[in-house]
């Protein structure tokens, strides 16, 4: 096949080289953006007189017809065309004749691919935000349904203090909320048009880049042509945003996996969302959660890959940059699919009230509230901490819970203790008394739920 760049070559490209260098097998998914960019470019060339009105019209109609052929699966993506940009131009010229060869005026594949991938990113970012919102809604629905449930809160995987199940779930609403804001921030920086940078230095032709930016919905045009074609920092940022989302998904799944075990049994996952063992008939495994945790690895890998890809490049464009696509496409697809299945999973996860209560009774989780009870009676916190610790030791020795201890025995350790101490020796009661902003206190949880309903409910 004759290459558009074959003028200075005496030999044709070796098939092995074609196979090794092609990107069509993976950049074909850019075709809607490539064609959209070309239509905007041709429109501008027509308006500025670099193409006649009739030429521009023929090219635009031809591009629309190519898009339709691709939409309807009538195009074979032959890797001999090298990449999506050359295939589209070839199909266009086949359709409308030699005038198709004017499309590439004042443009290079370097600024073209940088434009395509930014257009892709805007679209992908919107989808990712939708996925994050869907998961947030599923978490909020579950949190609202679990408003009355309490559970052990852990640090170091040891019982720490009692918390609401809704409080736990809303912790993840916060994480995914930050993920959405990080995504929006990254999209803002990517929102500049590189087209018109040409190969690296701009053009002698009188193009109108602002016009193209407006047509493609970019906030503005890039300021430096060399920078516009040489960097993929915006993809690294997106990969970082994806990596943190994957990390948050992984954190959540790790808890679910532990909590679904026989030792915890805090949750039950519906059968349709678990898988079995080929040898052990009794097994019901949380494989979906495990895969979600496992898939985080490839997303982090993409971030590392992109950073490494960029770091050694001389200015400006180098073919290395073609390697950006598979990394970012895979990371994006992985996280988007993860968000969607996890939203489903959340709806099919049930918290076991009885197990949570039994577990909450263990581990002396009232000890901090007991120390604070003493502080309220004038005891210095370090002393209060010590006394509460001694009371825990006494309960442990006697094989009792704190609430089962004898009042007199506690008073011998601290005379300031009175009968009302029992109001902080039950986890349920503690949640009524915790009152600091952002805490797991019942009133705070109620207002947090209202806050999230206001933010996330479809009508809002
Ligand atoms: N397929 C290439 C890429 O993805 C397009 C740009 C090629 N430019 C070039 N000068 N060879 O980066």
Coordinates of C-alpha atoms in Angstrom, one line a residue, residues 199-200 224-232 310-318 321:
X199 CA 4.2 19.1 13.5
X200 CA 5.7 21.2 16.3
X224 CA 2.9 26.8 22.7
X225 CA 2.9 24.5 19.7
X226 CA 5.9 22.5 20.8
X227 CA 4.4 21.8 24.2
X228 CA 1.0 20.8 22.6
X229 CA 2.4 18.0 20.6
X230 CA 5.1 16.7 23.0
X231 CA 3.3 16.1 26.2
X232 CA 0.8 13.6 27.6
X310 CA 7.0 10.6 28.9
X311 CA 10.1 11.0 31.1
X312 CA 12.8 10.3 28.6
X313 CA 11.5 12.1 25.5
X314 CA 13.4 14.8 23.8
X315 CA 11.2 17.7 22.6
X316 CA 8.9 17.5 20.7
X317 CA 6.8 14.6 19.2
X318 CA 8.3 11.1 19.3
X321 CA 3.8 8.6 22.4

